[in-house]
PDB file of C-alpha atoms in Angstrom:
ATOM      1  CA  MET A  11     -89.351  -0.955 -63.458  1.00 41.00           C
ATOM      2  CA  LYS A  12     -92.263  -0.375 -61.069  1.00 45.00           C
ATOM      3  CA  ARG A  13     -92.042   2.224 -58.361  1.00 50.00           C
ATOM      4  CA  LYS A  14     -92.140   0.896 -54.816  1.00 48.00           C
ATOM      5  CA  ASP A  15     -95.444   1.375 -52.989  1.00 47.00           C
ATOM      6  CA  ASN A  16     -93.745   3.292 -50.208  1.00 46.00           C
ATOM      7  CA  GLU A  17     -91.768   5.627 -52.510  1.00 55.00           C
ATOM      8  CA  ILE A  18     -92.517   9.230 -51.680  1.00 67.00           C
ATOM      9  CA  ARG A  19     -94.142  11.142 -54.560  1.00 78.00           C
ATOM     10  CA  MET A  20     -92.389  14.467 -55.151  1.00 90.00           C
ATOM     11  CA  ILE A  21     -94.804  16.786 -57.013  1.00 95.00           C
ATOM     12  CA  SER A  22     -93.461  19.994 -58.475  1.00 96.00           C
ATOM     13  CA  ARG A  23     -94.443  22.442 -61.170  1.00 97.00           C
ATOM     14  CA  ILE A  24     -92.290  21.854 -64.228  1.00 97.00           C
ATOM     15  CA  ASP A  25     -91.164  25.475 -64.342  1.00 96.00           C
ATOM     16  CA  LYS A  26     -89.470  24.871 -60.981  1.00 95.00           C
ATOM     17  CA  LEU A  27     -87.610  21.798 -62.348  1.00 95.00           C
ATOM     18  CA  PRO A  28     -84.557  21.483 -64.566  1.00 95.00           C
ATOM     19  CA  ALA A  29     -85.443  20.590 -68.126  1.00 97.00           C
ATOM     20  CA  VAL A  30     -84.168  20.967 -71.691  1.00 98.00           C
ATOM     21  CA  LEU A  31     -86.343  22.510 -74.376  1.00 98.00           C
ATOM     22  CA  THR A  32     -85.946  21.606 -77.982  1.00 98.00           C
ATOM     23  CA  SER A  33     -87.324  22.405 -81.430  1.00 98.00           C
ATOM     24  CA  TYR A  34     -86.139  22.502 -85.009  1.00 98.00           C
ATOM     25  CA  ALA A  35     -86.905  24.485 -88.143  1.00 98.00           C
ATOM     26  CA  TYR A  36     -86.546  23.015 -91.595  1.00 96.00           C
ATOM     27  CA  ARG A  37     -86.928  25.510 -94.451  1.00 94.00           C
ATOM     28  CA  SER A  38     -86.684  29.290 -94.284  1.00 95.00           C
ATOM     29  CA  GLU A  39     -90.301  29.901 -93.266  1.00 95.00           C
ATOM     30  CA  TYR A  40     -89.869  27.836 -90.158  1.00 97.00           C
ATOM     31  CA  ILE A  41     -86.491  29.355 -89.334  1.00 98.00           C
ATOM     32  CA  ARG A  42     -88.290  32.715 -88.982  1.00 97.00           C
ATOM     33  CA  GLU A  43     -90.768  30.974 -86.682  1.00 98.00           C
ATOM     34  CA  ILE A  44     -88.177  29.408 -84.397  1.00 98.00           C
ATOM     35  CA  ASP A  45     -86.352  32.751 -84.167  1.00 98.00           C
ATOM     36  CA  GLY A  46     -89.621  34.233 -82.830  1.00 97.00           C
ATOM     37  CA  MET A  47     -90.385  31.310 -80.528  1.00 98.00           C
ATOM     38  CA  ILE A  48     -87.105  31.089 -78.632  1.00 98.00           C
ATOM     39  CA  PRO A  49     -87.350  34.528 -76.986  1.00 97.00           C
ATOM     40  CA  THR A  50     -90.735  33.588 -75.477  1.00 97.00           C
ATOM     41  CA  VAL A  51     -89.126  30.475 -73.973  1.00 97.00           C
ATOM     42  CA  ARG A  52     -86.257  32.464 -72.514  1.00 97.00           C
ATOM     43  CA  GLU A  53     -88.625  35.036 -71.107  1.00 97.00           C
ATOM     44  CA  HIS A  54     -90.570  32.499 -69.055  1.00 97.00           C
ATOM     45  CA  HIS A  55     -87.952  29.755 -68.537  1.00 97.00           C
ATOM     46  CA  PRO A  56     -84.608  31.529 -68.471  1.00 97.00           C
ATOM     47  CA  ASP A  57     -82.843  28.599 -66.780  1.00 96.00           C
ATOM     48  CA  TRP A  58     -83.789  25.960 -69.322  1.00 97.00           C
ATOM     49  CA  PRO A  59     -81.098  25.042 -71.853  1.00 97.00           C
ATOM     50  CA  ILE A  60     -82.365  25.138 -75.427  1.00 98.00           C
ATOM     51  CA  VAL A  61     -81.344  22.740 -78.168  1.00 98.00           C
ATOM     52  CA  ALA A  62     -82.419  24.221 -81.534  1.00 98.00           C
ATOM     53  CA  GLY A  63     -81.991  22.853 -85.041  1.00 98.00           C
ATOM     54  CA  ARG A  64     -82.022  24.820 -88.303  1.00 98.00           C
ATOM     55  CA  GLY A  65     -81.866  23.349 -91.787  1.00 97.00           C
ATOM     56  CA  PRO A  66     -81.374  22.192 -94.357  1.00 97.00           C
ATOM     57  CA  MET A  67     -77.639  22.777 -94.384  1.00 97.00           C
ATOM     58  CA  PRO A  68     -75.922  22.748 -97.741  1.00 95.00           C
ATOM     59  CA  ASP A  69     -73.113  20.439 -98.858  1.00 95.00           C
ATOM     60  CA  PHE A  70     -74.273  17.355 -96.944  1.00 97.00           C
ATOM     61  CA  ASP A  71     -75.309  14.102 -98.596  1.00 95.00           C
ATOM     62  CA  MET A  72     -78.231  13.524 -96.177  1.00 97.00           C
ATOM     63  CA  PRO A  73     -80.809  16.028 -94.808  1.00 97.00           C
ATOM     64  CA  THR A  74     -78.808  17.889 -92.159  1.00 98.00           C
ATOM     65  CA  LEU A  75     -79.547  20.495 -89.484  1.00 98.00           C
ATOM     66  CA  GLU A  76     -77.199  22.743 -87.607  1.00 98.00           C
ATOM     67  CA  VAL A  77     -77.610  22.060 -83.893  1.00 98.00           C
ATOM     68  CA  GLU A  78     -77.225  24.996 -81.486  1.00 98.00           C
ATOM     69  CA  SER A  79     -76.968  24.001 -77.806  1.00 97.00           C
ATOM     70  CA  PRO A  80     -75.193  24.927 -74.604  1.00 94.00           C
ATOM     71  CA  SER A  81     -72.409  22.567 -75.740  1.00 93.00           C
ATOM     72  CA  GLY A  82     -71.823  24.563 -78.914  1.00 95.00           C
ATOM     73  CA  LYS A  83     -72.725  23.973 -82.558  1.00 97.00           C
ATOM     74  CA  CYS A  84     -72.649  20.730 -84.473  1.00 97.00           C
ATOM     75  CA  HIS A  85     -74.557  19.015 -87.252  1.00 98.00           C
ATOM     76  CA  TRP A  86     -77.000  16.110 -87.166  1.00 98.00           C
ATOM     77  CA  SER A  87     -78.034  14.256 -90.297  1.00 98.00           C
ATOM     78  CA  LEU A  88     -81.226  12.328 -90.798  1.00 98.00           C
ATOM     79  CA  PRO A  89     -80.289   8.633 -91.412  1.00 98.00           C
ATOM     80  CA  VAL A  90     -82.623   8.412 -94.454  1.00 98.00           C
ATOM     81  CA  PRO A  91     -83.119  10.676 -97.487  1.00 97.00           C
ATOM     82  CA  LEU A  92     -86.168  12.945 -97.602  1.00 95.00           C
ATOM     83  CA  ASN A  93     -86.418  12.912-101.430  1.00 92.00           C
ATOM     84  CA  LEU A  94     -88.326  16.187-101.469  1.00 89.00           C
ATOM     85  CA  ASP A  95     -89.602  17.795-104.666  1.00 79.00           C
ATOM     86  CA  GLY A  96     -87.262  20.654-103.923  1.00 63.00           C
ATOM     87  CA  CYS A  97     -89.408  23.466-105.316  1.00 59.00           C
ATOM     88  CA  ARG A  98     -91.562  26.198-103.892  1.00 51.00           C
ATOM     89  CA  GLU A  99     -94.702  24.364-104.929  1.00 52.00           C
ATOM     90  CA  ALA A 100     -93.582  21.285-102.968  1.00 63.00           C
ATOM     91  CA  SER A 101     -96.305  18.779-102.369  1.00 85.00           C
ATOM     92  CA  GLU A 102     -98.288  17.863 -99.252  1.00 89.00           C
ATOM     93  CA  LYS A 103     -96.153  14.730 -99.078  1.00 91.00           C
ATOM     94  CA  ASP A 104     -93.030  16.897 -98.678  1.00 93.00           C
ATOM     95  CA  TRP A 105     -94.657  18.618 -95.737  1.00 93.00           C
ATOM     96  CA  ALA A 106     -95.594  15.261 -94.201  1.00 94.00           C
ATOM     97  CA  LYS A 107     -92.003  13.953 -94.526  1.00 95.00           C
ATOM     98  CA  ILE A 108     -90.505  17.015 -92.822  1.00 95.00           C
ATOM     99  CA  ALA A 109     -93.091  16.712 -89.973  1.00 95.00           C
ATOM    100  CA  LEU A 110     -92.070  13.045 -89.574  1.00 97.00           C
ATOM    101  CA  MET A 111     -88.530  14.174 -88.775  1.00 98.00           C
ATOM    102  CA  LYS A 112     -89.704  15.347 -85.366  1.00 98.00           C
ATOM    103  CA  PRO A 113     -89.508  11.897 -83.624  1.00 98.00           C
ATOM    104  CA  TRP A 114     -85.992  11.354 -84.955  1.00 98.00           C
ATOM    105  CA  TRP A 115     -84.945  14.774 -83.643  1.00 98.00           C
ATOM    106  CA  ILE A 116     -86.517  14.141 -80.245  1.00 98.00           C
ATOM    107  CA  GLY A 117     -84.709  10.804 -80.067  1.00 98.00           C
ATOM    108  CA  GLU A 118     -81.347  12.432 -80.810  1.00 98.00           C
ATOM    109  CA  VAL A 119     -81.869  15.125 -78.158  1.00 98.00           C
ATOM    110  CA  TRP A 120     -83.104  12.559 -75.611  1.00 98.00           C
ATOM    111  CA  ARG A 121     -80.048  10.328 -76.103  1.00 96.00           C
ATOM    112  CA  ASN A 122     -77.673  13.257 -75.760  1.00 96.00           C
ATOM    113  CA  LEU A 123     -79.643  15.000 -73.000  1.00 96.00           C
ATOM    114  CA  ARG A 124     -77.044  14.792 -70.271  1.00 91.00           C
ATOM    115  CA  SER A 125     -74.388  16.351 -72.504  1.00 92.00           C
ATOM    116  CA  PHE A 126     -76.621  19.458 -72.698  1.00 92.00           C
ATOM    117  CA  ALA A 127     -77.531  19.740 -69.023  1.00 88.00           C
ATOM    118  CA  GLN A 128     -76.736  18.049 -65.728  1.00 85.00           C
ATOM    119  CA  LEU A 129     -80.132  16.564 -65.066  1.00 86.00           C
ATOM    120  CA  PRO A 130     -80.729  14.164 -62.160  1.00 82.00           C
ATOM    121  CA  HIS A 131     -83.758  12.836 -64.084  1.00 86.00           C
ATOM    122  CA  LYS A 132     -84.183  13.069 -67.886  1.00 96.00           C
ATOM    123  CA  ARG A 133     -86.769  15.746 -68.711  1.00 97.00           C
ATOM    124  CA  LEU A 134     -87.336  17.076 -72.235  1.00 98.00           C
ATOM    125  CA  VAL A 135     -89.836  19.557 -73.562  1.00 98.00           C
ATOM    126  CA  TRP A 136     -90.621  19.809 -77.284  1.00 98.00           C
ATOM    127  CA  LEU A 137     -92.285  22.962 -78.601  1.00 98.00           C
ATOM    128  CA  ASP A 138     -93.207  23.559 -82.223  1.00 98.00           C
ATOM    129  CA  ALA A 139     -91.344  26.398 -83.906  1.00 98.00           C
ATOM    130  CA  ASP A 140     -94.587  28.254 -84.619  1.00 98.00           C
ATOM    131  CA  ALA A 141     -95.663  28.200 -80.957  1.00 98.00           C
ATOM    132  CA  ARG A 142     -95.371  31.147 -78.597  1.00 98.00           C
ATOM    133  CA  TRP A 143     -95.328  30.991 -74.789  1.00 96.00           C
ATOM    134  CA  ASN A 144     -97.497  33.458 -72.863  1.00 96.00           C
ATOM    135  CA  GLY A 145     -96.341  32.438 -69.379  1.00 96.00           C
ATOM    136  CA  PRO A 146     -94.361  29.803 -67.505  1.00 97.00           C
ATOM    137  CA  LEU A 147     -95.420  26.216 -67.998  1.00 97.00           C
ATOM    138  CA  ASP A 148     -97.547  25.293 -64.947  1.00 97.00           C
ATOM    139  CA  ILE A 149     -97.898  21.525 -65.265  1.00 97.00           C
ATOM    140  CA  GLU A 150     -97.337  19.526 -62.069  1.00 97.00           C
ATOM    141  CA  LEU A 151     -95.190  16.411 -62.292  1.00 96.00           C
ATOM    142  CA  ASP A 152     -94.175  13.599 -59.995  1.00 96.00           C
ATOM    143  CA  GLN A 153     -90.441  14.134 -60.356  1.00 94.00           C
ATOM    144  CA  HIS A 154     -89.599  10.449 -60.398  1.00 92.00           C
ATOM    145  CA  ALA A 155     -92.408   9.094 -62.557  1.00 96.00           C
ATOM    146  CA  GLU A 156     -92.217   8.006 -66.166  1.00 96.00           C
ATOM    147  CA  VAL A 157     -94.283  10.694 -67.851  1.00 97.00           C
ATOM    148  CA  ILE A 158     -95.423  11.780 -71.282  1.00 98.00           C
ATOM    149  CA  ALA A 159     -97.599  14.867 -71.334  1.00 98.00           C
ATOM    150  CA  ALA A 160     -99.320  16.626 -74.218  1.00 98.00           C
ATOM    151  CA  PRO A 161    -102.587  18.383 -75.056  1.00 98.00           C
ATOM    152  CA  TRP A 162    -105.208  15.939 -76.336  1.00 98.00           C
ATOM    153  CA  TRP A 163    -108.052  16.503 -78.798  1.00 96.00           C
ATOM    154  CA  THR A 164    -111.232  14.543 -79.379  1.00 92.00           C
ATOM    155  CA  HIS A 165    -112.775  14.491 -82.851  1.00 85.00           C
ATOM    156  CA  PRO A 166    -116.339  15.820 -82.560  1.00 86.00           C
ATOM    157  CA  LYS A 167    -117.716  13.313 -85.107  1.00 83.00           C
ATOM    158  CA  THR A 168    -115.730  10.135 -84.643  1.00 81.00           C
ATOM    159  CA  HIS A 169    -115.009  10.770 -80.915  1.00 82.00           C
ATOM    160  CA  GLU A 170    -111.525   9.381 -81.428  1.00 87.00           C
ATOM    161  CA  ASP A 171    -108.896  11.111 -79.323  1.00 93.00           C
ATOM    162  CA  HIS A 172    -105.214  11.720 -79.984  1.00 95.00           C
ATOM    163  CA  LEU A 173    -102.478  13.850 -78.606  1.00 97.00           C
ATOM    164  CA  CYS A 174    -101.407  17.072 -80.304  1.00 97.00           C
ATOM    165  CA  ALA A 175     -97.640  17.207 -80.771  1.00 97.00           C
ATOM    166  CA  GLY A 176     -97.103  20.959 -80.724  1.00 98.00           C
ATOM    167  CA  LEU A 177     -96.159  20.567 -77.048  1.00 98.00           C
ATOM    168  CA  LEU A 178     -94.641  17.305 -75.790  1.00 98.00           C
ATOM    169  CA  ILE A 179     -93.123  16.631 -72.376  1.00 98.00           C
ATOM    170  CA  PHE A 180     -91.024  13.530 -71.731  1.00 98.00           C
ATOM    171  CA  GLN A 181     -89.651  12.521 -68.347  1.00 98.00           C
ATOM    172  CA  GLY A 182     -88.005   9.219 -67.542  1.00 96.00           C
ATOM    173  CA  ARG A 183     -84.918   7.191 -66.718  1.00 94.00           C
ATOM    174  CA  ASP A 184     -82.460   5.357 -68.911  1.00 94.00           C
ATOM    175  CA  GLY A 185     -84.025   2.051 -69.909  1.00 94.00           C
ATOM    176  CA  GLY A 186     -87.504   3.097 -68.701  1.00 95.00           C
ATOM    177  CA  VAL A 187     -90.774   2.936 -70.566  1.00 96.00           C
ATOM    178  CA  VAL A 188     -90.432   6.524 -71.863  1.00 97.00           C
ATOM    179  CA  ASP A 189     -86.962   5.715 -73.156  1.00 97.00           C
ATOM    180  CA  THR A 190     -88.429   2.777 -75.030  1.00 96.00           C
ATOM    181  CA  ILE A 191     -91.398   4.716 -76.415  1.00 98.00           C
ATOM    182  CA  ILE A 192     -89.150   7.493 -77.736  1.00 98.00           C
ATOM    183  CA  GLU A 193     -86.957   4.889 -79.494  1.00 98.00           C
ATOM    184  CA  GLN A 194     -90.025   3.222 -81.054  1.00 98.00           C
ATOM    185  CA  PHE A 195     -91.498   6.588 -81.982  1.00 98.00           C
ATOM    186  CA  ALA A 196     -88.341   7.612 -83.839  1.00 98.00           C
ATOM    187  CA  GLN A 197     -87.940   4.250 -85.603  1.00 98.00           C
ATOM    188  CA  GLN A 198     -91.506   4.055 -86.840  1.00 98.00           C
ATOM    189  CA  CYS A 199     -91.668   7.634 -88.141  1.00 98.00           C
ATOM    190  CA  THR A 200     -88.257   7.418 -89.801  1.00 98.00           C
ATOM    191  CA  GLY A 201     -89.617   4.351 -91.590  1.00 97.00           C
ATOM    192  CA  TYR A 202     -92.635   6.335 -92.717  1.00 97.00           C
ATOM    193  CA  ILE A 203     -90.342   8.988 -94.260  1.00 97.00           C
ATOM    194  CA  GLN A 204     -89.062   6.280 -96.614  1.00 95.00           C
ATOM    195  CA  ASN A 205     -92.517   4.856 -97.268  1.00 95.00           C
ATOM    196  CA  LEU A 206     -95.315   7.272 -96.504  1.00 93.00           C
ATOM    197  CA  PRO A 207     -98.564   5.782 -95.226  1.00 89.00           C
ATOM    198  CA  PRO A 208    -101.279   5.737 -97.905  1.00 86.00           C
ATOM    199  CA  ASP A 209    -103.502   8.724 -98.541  1.00 77.00           C
ATOM    200  CA  PRO A 210    -106.765   8.591 -96.607  1.00 75.00           C
ATOM    201  CA  PRO A 211    -109.821   7.550 -98.651  1.00 74.00           C
ATOM    202  CA  SER A 212    -111.450  10.454-100.428  1.00 68.00           C
ATOM    203  CA  ASP A 213    -114.882   9.435 -99.247  1.00 63.00           C
ATOM    204  CA  HIS A 214    -113.818   9.773 -95.612  1.00 63.00           C
ATOM    205  CA  PRO A 215    -112.911  13.464 -95.164  1.00 61.00           C
ATOM    206  CA  ASP A 216    -112.529  13.072 -91.367  1.00 61.00           C
ATOM    207  CA  VAL A 217    -109.745  10.500 -91.775  1.00 64.00           C
ATOM    208  CA  THR A 218    -106.174  11.837 -91.952  1.00 72.00           C
ATOM    209  CA  ARG A 219    -102.887  10.224 -92.950  1.00 79.00           C
ATOM    210  CA  GLU A 220    -100.990   8.332 -90.244  1.00 89.00           C
ATOM    211  CA  ASP A 221     -98.545  10.895 -88.774  1.00 95.00           C
ATOM    212  CA  ASP A 222     -96.285  11.434 -85.779  1.00 97.00           C
ATOM    213  CA  GLN A 223     -99.246  12.393 -83.583  1.00 97.00           C
ATOM    214  CA  LYS A 224    -101.090   9.160 -84.306  1.00 96.00           C
ATOM    215  CA  VAL A 225     -97.961   7.066 -83.895  1.00 97.00           C
ATOM    216  CA  LEU A 226     -97.174   8.439 -80.448  1.00 98.00           C
ATOM    217  CA  THR A 227    -100.827   8.197 -79.423  1.00 97.00           C
ATOM    218  CA  GLY A 228    -100.817   4.530 -80.319  1.00 96.00           C
ATOM    219  CA  LEU A 229     -97.626   3.845 -78.457  1.00 97.00           C
ATOM    220  CA  ILE A 230     -98.961   5.516 -75.311  1.00 97.00           C
ATOM    221  CA  LYS A 231    -102.252   3.636 -75.470  1.00 94.00           C
ATOM    222  CA  ARG A 232    -100.464   0.306 -75.927  1.00 94.00           C
ATOM    223  CA  ALA A 233     -98.291   1.144 -72.904  1.00 92.00           C
ATOM    224  CA  SER A 234    -101.302   1.807 -70.682  1.00 75.00           C
ATOM    225  CA  ASN A 235    -100.506  -1.187 -68.452  1.00 75.00           C
ATOM    226  CA  CYS A 236     -96.897  -0.127 -67.998  1.00 83.00           C
ATOM    227  CA  ASP A 237     -95.299   2.168 -65.503  1.00 91.00           C
ATOM    228  CA  LEU A 238     -96.261   5.220 -67.546  1.00 96.00           C
ATOM    229  CA  VAL A 239     -98.114   8.364 -66.543  1.00 96.00           C
ATOM    230  CA  SER A 240     -99.867   9.879 -69.578  1.00 96.00           C
ATOM    231  CA  LEU A 241    -100.967  13.416 -68.787  1.00 97.00           C
ATOM    232  CA  LYS A 242    -103.759  14.696 -71.031  1.00 97.00           C
ATOM    233  CA  LEU A 243    -103.397  18.453 -71.003  1.00 98.00           C
ATOM    234  CA  ASP A 244    -106.230  20.867 -71.737  1.00 97.00           C
ATOM    235  CA  TYR A 245    -106.297  21.385 -75.497  1.00 97.00           C
ATOM    236  CA  HIS A 246    -107.401  25.019 -75.574  1.00 96.00           C
ATOM    237  CA  LYS A 247    -104.916  26.102 -72.894  1.00 98.00           C
ATOM    238  CA  TYR A 248    -101.838  24.307 -74.160  1.00 98.00           C
ATOM    239  CA  CYS A 249    -102.694  24.287 -77.875  1.00 97.00           C
ATOM    240  CA  GLY A 250    -104.424  27.629 -78.285  1.00 97.00           C
ATOM    241  CA  ILE A 251    -105.193  28.141 -81.934  1.00 97.00           C
ATOM    242  CA  PRO A 252    -105.756  31.845 -82.772  1.00 96.00           C
ATOM    243  CA  ASP A 253    -108.656  33.056 -84.909  1.00 94.00           C
ATOM    244  CA  TYR A 254    -107.598  32.708 -88.545  1.00 92.00           C
ATOM    245  CA  LYS A 255    -109.486  35.815 -89.664  1.00 90.00           C
ATOM    246  CA  SER A 256    -108.568  38.310 -86.939  1.00 90.00           C
ATOM    247  CA  GLY A 257    -105.287  36.854 -85.756  1.00 91.00           C
ATOM    248  CA  VAL A 258    -106.481  37.215 -82.161  1.00 93.00           C
ATOM    249  CA  PRO A 259    -105.100  34.544 -79.801  1.00 95.00           C
ATOM    250  CA  ARG A 260    -107.517  32.276 -77.962  1.00 95.00           C
ATOM    251  CA  PRO A 261    -108.425  33.680 -74.540  1.00 94.00           C
ATOM    252  CA  GLY A 262    -106.745  31.852 -71.678  1.00 94.00           C
ATOM    253  CA  ALA A 263    -104.173  30.085 -73.864  1.00 97.00           C
ATOM    254  CA  LEU A 264    -100.835  29.572 -72.207  1.00 97.00           C
ATOM    255  CA  ILE A 265     -99.408  28.557 -75.578  1.00 98.00           C
ATOM    256  CA  ASP A 266    -100.441  30.081 -78.896  1.00 97.00           C
ATOM    257  CA  GLN A 267    -100.074  27.597 -81.767  1.00 98.00           C
ATOM    258  CA  TRP A 268     -99.899  29.686 -84.934  1.00 97.00           C
ATOM    259  CA  MET A 269    -100.507  26.692 -87.211  1.00 96.00           C
ATOM    260  CA  MET A 270     -97.961  27.206 -90.006  1.00 96.00           C
ATOM    261  CA  ASN A 271     -99.423  24.067 -91.594  1.00 94.00           C
ATOM    262  CA  GLU A 272    -102.222  26.319 -92.806  1.00 94.00           C
ATOM    263  CA  LYS A 273     -99.640  27.984 -95.017  1.00 94.00           C
ATOM    264  CA  MET A 274     -97.128  25.229 -95.679  1.00 94.00           C
ATOM    265  CA  ARG A 275     -99.045  21.944 -95.993  1.00 92.00           C
ATOM    266  CA  LEU A 276    -100.707  22.567 -99.357  1.00 91.00           C
ATOM    267  CA  PRO A 277     -99.013  24.219-102.339  1.00 90.00           C
ATOM    268  CA  GLN A 278    -102.012  26.438-103.126  1.00 91.00           C
ATOM    269  CA  ASP A 279    -101.697  28.056 -99.676  1.00 93.00           C
ATOM    270  CA  ARG A 280     -98.060  29.171 -99.981  1.00 90.00           C
ATOM    271  CA  ASP A 281     -99.076  32.797-100.640  1.00 91.00           C
ATOM    272  CA  ARG A 282    -101.626  32.893 -97.864  1.00 92.00           C
ATOM    273  CA  ASN A 283    -101.164  35.918 -95.582  1.00 93.00           C
ATOM    274  CA  TRP A 284    -100.653  33.818 -92.464  1.00 95.00           C
ATOM    275  CA  PRO A 285     -99.468  33.944 -89.755  1.00 96.00           C
ATOM    276  CA  PRO A 286     -99.450  37.624 -88.786  1.00 95.00           C
ATOM    277  CA  PRO A 287     -96.118  39.440 -88.384  1.00 95.00           C
ATOM    278  CA  GLU A 288     -94.250  38.636 -85.156  1.00 96.00           C
ATOM    279  CA  GLU A 289     -94.790  41.984 -83.501  1.00 95.00           C
ATOM    280  CA  ALA A 290     -98.508  41.837 -84.256  1.00 94.00           C
ATOM    281  CA  ARG A 291     -98.682  38.381 -82.661  1.00 94.00           C
ATOM    282  CA  ARG A 292     -96.893  39.465 -79.481  1.00 93.00           C
ATOM    283  CA  ARG A 293     -98.985  42.620 -79.265  1.00 92.00           C
ATOM    284  CA  ALA A 294    -102.177  40.577 -79.637  1.00 90.00           C
ATOM    285  CA  ALA A 295    -100.981  38.149 -76.987  1.00 89.00           C
ATOM    286  CA  ARG A 296    -100.264  40.995 -74.518  1.00 88.00           C
ATOM    287  CA  ASN A 297    -103.654  42.581 -75.175  1.00 85.00           C
ATOM    288  CA  ASN A 298    -105.312  39.207 -74.773  1.00 79.00           C
ATOM    289  CA  SER A 299    -103.669  38.572 -71.415  1.00 73.00           C
ATOM    290  CA  SER A 300    -104.705  41.965 -70.067  1.00 64.00           C
ATOM    291  CA  VAL A 301    -108.428  41.462 -70.797  1.00 52.00           C
TER     292      VAL A 301
END
């Protein structure tokens, strides 16, 4: 549905608007991360309801997370098996499958959004469990537009660009283009859990496996002629990756992304001393903001 030419645009900072924030943690390492992330959300967005998932829950046939929300606690089960190796030395493919759960989770929250908060317009913010907020989100939105916002990154060699899914913002109406994209996003990535895309060729080190970021990037680009506003947020501000050696956050970053994939993606990195302890991260962020 196209907006009428004479419709008044209502621009507001997102921290002044009602929204629901969501994230999930699957495996104990990520549960520690989400327990550190949520207080930074509440500090800067105290009025936003939070829908958080923690898993896996025992005694369920399918991969299941406990859902904590303003409506209480319940359980959501992935509609397909993960078929993980189930050991500490789990493979990179296990990590990829768990990451591909994100679109399914976002789809579940989006469909149930109005049961979590009385929103005049559907507005959902995803934040990775290993992210930490350093201030209120300052992005300006047309309140009635169909919007998907995320930080974008351009590869320095191939010059290909894609969004980075540590922070995702969805705004739209029932039956709108964002509604459709979220449904396609969830369906495609759930299919990939059952049949992972092939490994990238070994002679092309700059090529990565098809993942949730690439899927959503493709859906947005193919919807470029639709009634969709794609906001490309500054990568270093909204996806601030700290220095791996010193643990110092990137100057000017509103969101610190502590990149748990550096520890969890490859089995040989499981014992890597990363990320720093929570208090050290928050202390570094405070020192960084005062410089």
